[in-house]
mmCIF file of C-alpha atoms in Angstrom:
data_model
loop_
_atom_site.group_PDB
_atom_site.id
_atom_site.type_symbol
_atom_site.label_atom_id
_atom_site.label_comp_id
_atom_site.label_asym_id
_atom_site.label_seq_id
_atom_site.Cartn_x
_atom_site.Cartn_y
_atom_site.Cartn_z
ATOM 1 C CA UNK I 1 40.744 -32.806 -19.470
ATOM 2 C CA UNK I 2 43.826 -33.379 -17.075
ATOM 3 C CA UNK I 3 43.441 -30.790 -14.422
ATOM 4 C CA UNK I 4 47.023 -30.160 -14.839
ATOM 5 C CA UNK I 5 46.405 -29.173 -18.220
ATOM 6 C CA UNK I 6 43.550 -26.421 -17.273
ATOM 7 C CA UNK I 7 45.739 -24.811 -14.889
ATOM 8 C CA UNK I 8 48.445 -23.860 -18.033
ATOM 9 C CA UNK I 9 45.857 -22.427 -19.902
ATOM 10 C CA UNK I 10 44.263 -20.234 -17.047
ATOM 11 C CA UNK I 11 44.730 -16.772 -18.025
ATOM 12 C CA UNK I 12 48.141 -15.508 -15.639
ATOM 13 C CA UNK I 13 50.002 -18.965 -16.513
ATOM 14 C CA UNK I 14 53.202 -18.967 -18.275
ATOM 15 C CA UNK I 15 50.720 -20.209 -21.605
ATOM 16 C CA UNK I 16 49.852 -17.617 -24.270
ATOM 17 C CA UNK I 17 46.730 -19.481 -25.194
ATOM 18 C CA UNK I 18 43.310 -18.190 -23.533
ATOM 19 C CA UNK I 19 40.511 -20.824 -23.682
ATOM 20 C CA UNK I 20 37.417 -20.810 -21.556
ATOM 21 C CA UNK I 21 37.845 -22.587 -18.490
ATOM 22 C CA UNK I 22 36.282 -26.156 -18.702
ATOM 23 C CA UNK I 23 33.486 -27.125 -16.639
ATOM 24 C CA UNK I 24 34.647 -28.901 -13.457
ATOM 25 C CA UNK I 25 33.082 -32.075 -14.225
ATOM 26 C CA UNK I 26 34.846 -32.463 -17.247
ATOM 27 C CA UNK I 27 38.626 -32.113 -15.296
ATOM 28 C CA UNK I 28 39.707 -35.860 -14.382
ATOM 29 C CA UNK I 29 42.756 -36.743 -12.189
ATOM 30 C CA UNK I 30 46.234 -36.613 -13.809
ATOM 31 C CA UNK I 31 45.872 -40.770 -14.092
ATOM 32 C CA UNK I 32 43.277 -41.378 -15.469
ATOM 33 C CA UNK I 33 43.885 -38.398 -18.106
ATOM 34 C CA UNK I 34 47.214 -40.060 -18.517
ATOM 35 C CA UNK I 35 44.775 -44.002 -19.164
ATOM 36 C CA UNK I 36 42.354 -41.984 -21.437
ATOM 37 C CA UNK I 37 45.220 -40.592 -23.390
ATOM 38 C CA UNK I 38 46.996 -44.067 -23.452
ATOM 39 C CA UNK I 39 43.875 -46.597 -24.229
ATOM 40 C CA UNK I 40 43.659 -45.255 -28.033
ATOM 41 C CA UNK I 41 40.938 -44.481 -29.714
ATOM 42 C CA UNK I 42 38.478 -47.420 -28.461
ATOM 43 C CA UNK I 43 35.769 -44.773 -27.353
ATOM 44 C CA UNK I 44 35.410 -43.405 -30.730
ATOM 45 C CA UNK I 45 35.816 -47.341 -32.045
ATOM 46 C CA UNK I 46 33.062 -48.402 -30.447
ATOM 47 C CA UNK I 47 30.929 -45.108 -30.826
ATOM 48 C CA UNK I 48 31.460 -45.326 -34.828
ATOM 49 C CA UNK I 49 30.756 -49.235 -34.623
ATOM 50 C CA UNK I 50 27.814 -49.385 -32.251
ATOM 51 C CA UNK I 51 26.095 -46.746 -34.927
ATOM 52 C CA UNK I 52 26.566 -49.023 -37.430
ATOM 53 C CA UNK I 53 25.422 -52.486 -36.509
ATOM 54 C CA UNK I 54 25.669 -55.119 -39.318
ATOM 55 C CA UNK I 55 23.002 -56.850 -40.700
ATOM 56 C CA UNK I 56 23.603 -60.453 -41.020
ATOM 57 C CA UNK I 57 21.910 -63.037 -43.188
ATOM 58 C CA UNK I 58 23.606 -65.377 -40.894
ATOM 59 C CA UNK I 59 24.267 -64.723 -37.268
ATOM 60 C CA UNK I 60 26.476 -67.372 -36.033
ATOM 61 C CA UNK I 61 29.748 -66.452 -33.837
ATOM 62 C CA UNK I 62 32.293 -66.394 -36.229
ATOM 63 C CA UNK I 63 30.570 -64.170 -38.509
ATOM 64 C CA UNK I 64 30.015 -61.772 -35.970
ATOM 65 C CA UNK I 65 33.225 -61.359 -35.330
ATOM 66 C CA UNK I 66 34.300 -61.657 -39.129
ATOM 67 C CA UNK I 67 31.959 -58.052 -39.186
ATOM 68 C CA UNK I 68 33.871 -56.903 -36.174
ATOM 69 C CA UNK I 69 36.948 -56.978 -38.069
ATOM 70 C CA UNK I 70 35.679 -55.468 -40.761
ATOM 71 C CA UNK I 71 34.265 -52.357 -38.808
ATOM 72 C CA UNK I 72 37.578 -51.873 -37.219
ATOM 73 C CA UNK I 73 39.044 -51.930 -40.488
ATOM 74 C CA UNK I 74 36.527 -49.330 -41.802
ATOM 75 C CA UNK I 75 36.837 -46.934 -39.201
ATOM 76 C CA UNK I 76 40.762 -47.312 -40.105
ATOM 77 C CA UNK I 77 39.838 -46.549 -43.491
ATOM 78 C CA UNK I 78 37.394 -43.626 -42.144
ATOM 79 C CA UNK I 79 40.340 -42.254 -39.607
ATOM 80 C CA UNK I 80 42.887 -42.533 -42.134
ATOM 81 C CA UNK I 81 40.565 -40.554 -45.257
ATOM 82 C CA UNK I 82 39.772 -37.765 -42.622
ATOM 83 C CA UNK I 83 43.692 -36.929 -42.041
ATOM 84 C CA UNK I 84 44.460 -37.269 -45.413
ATOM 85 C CA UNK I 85 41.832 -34.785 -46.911
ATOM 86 C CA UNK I 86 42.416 -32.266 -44.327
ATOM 87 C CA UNK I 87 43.258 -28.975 -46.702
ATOM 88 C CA UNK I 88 43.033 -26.506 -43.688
ATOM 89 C CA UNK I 89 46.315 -25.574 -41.978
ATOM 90 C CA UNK I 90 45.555 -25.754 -38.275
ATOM 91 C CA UNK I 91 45.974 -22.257 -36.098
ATOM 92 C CA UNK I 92 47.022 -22.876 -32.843
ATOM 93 C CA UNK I 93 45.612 -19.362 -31.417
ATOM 94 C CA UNK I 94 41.746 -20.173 -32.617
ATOM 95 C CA UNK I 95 41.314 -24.017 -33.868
ATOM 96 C CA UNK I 96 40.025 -26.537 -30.688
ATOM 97 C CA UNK I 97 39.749 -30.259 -31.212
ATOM 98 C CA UNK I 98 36.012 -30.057 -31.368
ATOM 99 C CA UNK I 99 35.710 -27.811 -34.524
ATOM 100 C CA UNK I 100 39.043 -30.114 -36.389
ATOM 101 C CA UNK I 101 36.563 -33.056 -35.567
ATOM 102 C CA UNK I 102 33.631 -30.572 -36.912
ATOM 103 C CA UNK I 103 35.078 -30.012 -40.211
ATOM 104 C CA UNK I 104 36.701 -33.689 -40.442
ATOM 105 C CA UNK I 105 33.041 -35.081 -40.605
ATOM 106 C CA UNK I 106 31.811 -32.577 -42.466
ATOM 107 C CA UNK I 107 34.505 -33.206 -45.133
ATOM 108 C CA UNK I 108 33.392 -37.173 -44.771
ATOM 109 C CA UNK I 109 31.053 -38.783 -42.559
ATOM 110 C CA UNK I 110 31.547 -42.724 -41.458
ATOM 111 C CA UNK I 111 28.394 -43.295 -43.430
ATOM 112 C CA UNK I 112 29.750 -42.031 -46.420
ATOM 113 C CA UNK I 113 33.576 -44.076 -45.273
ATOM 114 C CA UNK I 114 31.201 -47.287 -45.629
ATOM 115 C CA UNK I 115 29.263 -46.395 -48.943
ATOM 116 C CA UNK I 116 32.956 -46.098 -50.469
ATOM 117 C CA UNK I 117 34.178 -49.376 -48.851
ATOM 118 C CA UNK I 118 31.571 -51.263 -49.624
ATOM 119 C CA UNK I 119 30.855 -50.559 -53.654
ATOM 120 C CA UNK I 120 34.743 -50.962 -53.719
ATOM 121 C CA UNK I 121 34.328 -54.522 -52.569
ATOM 122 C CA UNK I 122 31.026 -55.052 -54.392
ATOM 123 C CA UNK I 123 32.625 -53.939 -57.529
ATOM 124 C CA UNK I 124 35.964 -56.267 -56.709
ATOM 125 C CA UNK I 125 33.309 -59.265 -55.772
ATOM 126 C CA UNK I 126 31.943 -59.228 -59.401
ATOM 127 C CA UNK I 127 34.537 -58.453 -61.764
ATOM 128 C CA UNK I 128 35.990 -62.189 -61.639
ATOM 129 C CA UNK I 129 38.996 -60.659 -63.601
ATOM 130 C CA UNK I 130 40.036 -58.558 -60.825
ATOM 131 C CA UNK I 131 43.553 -59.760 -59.712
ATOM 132 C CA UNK I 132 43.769 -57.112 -56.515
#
């Protein structure tokens, strides 16, 4: 968290909103907030994918990086189903980002992303009829 952000939502700023103060080793420098904010999502990337290592029948470079791919695409696919089957309104006053992220993997965990993704495919591989 960007100290400039904690100092808006001390209690006596010019902000409504009253949140606990943040521990201080969790306040960065306005930078590197601004380089965390601006990288993307690789930290939760490479959480979801490093959880999930493939198993290989054949380990040779390319298909490593063939199941790379793949996991990006899944956690895509995983991101994507999360925001889409979000029913909740958010409230401003009482919602933080850890209990959205809370109920978003309660809804569907990336386990359950992968179980979907992959009988989709299985089913696709078999049916030799299947155009798309």
């Amino acid at each position: 968290m960007s100290a400039l952000i904690c100092r808006e939502l001390l209690p006596g700023s010019r902000s409504k909103v009253k949140y606990p103060i943040p521990a201080c080793d969790m306040l960065v420098p306005h930078e590197y907030a601004l380089w965390n904010v601006s990288k993307g999502g690789s930290d939760t990337v490479t959480k979801y994918t490093w959880n999930c290592l493939p198993v290989l029948p054949i380990r040779t470079p390319q298909t490593v990086v063939v199941a790379r791919y793949l996991m990006l695409y899944a956690v895509l696919y995983h991101r994507l189903i999360q925001a889409v089957t979000g029913t909740k309104k958010l409230n401003t006053d009482t919602d933080t980002i850890q209990n959205v992220r809370d109920r978003a993997n309660k809804r569907l965990a990336f386990h359950n992303s992968l179980g979907i993704l992959s009988r989709f495919h299985l089913s696709k591989a078999s049916d030799p009829s299947a155009e798309n």
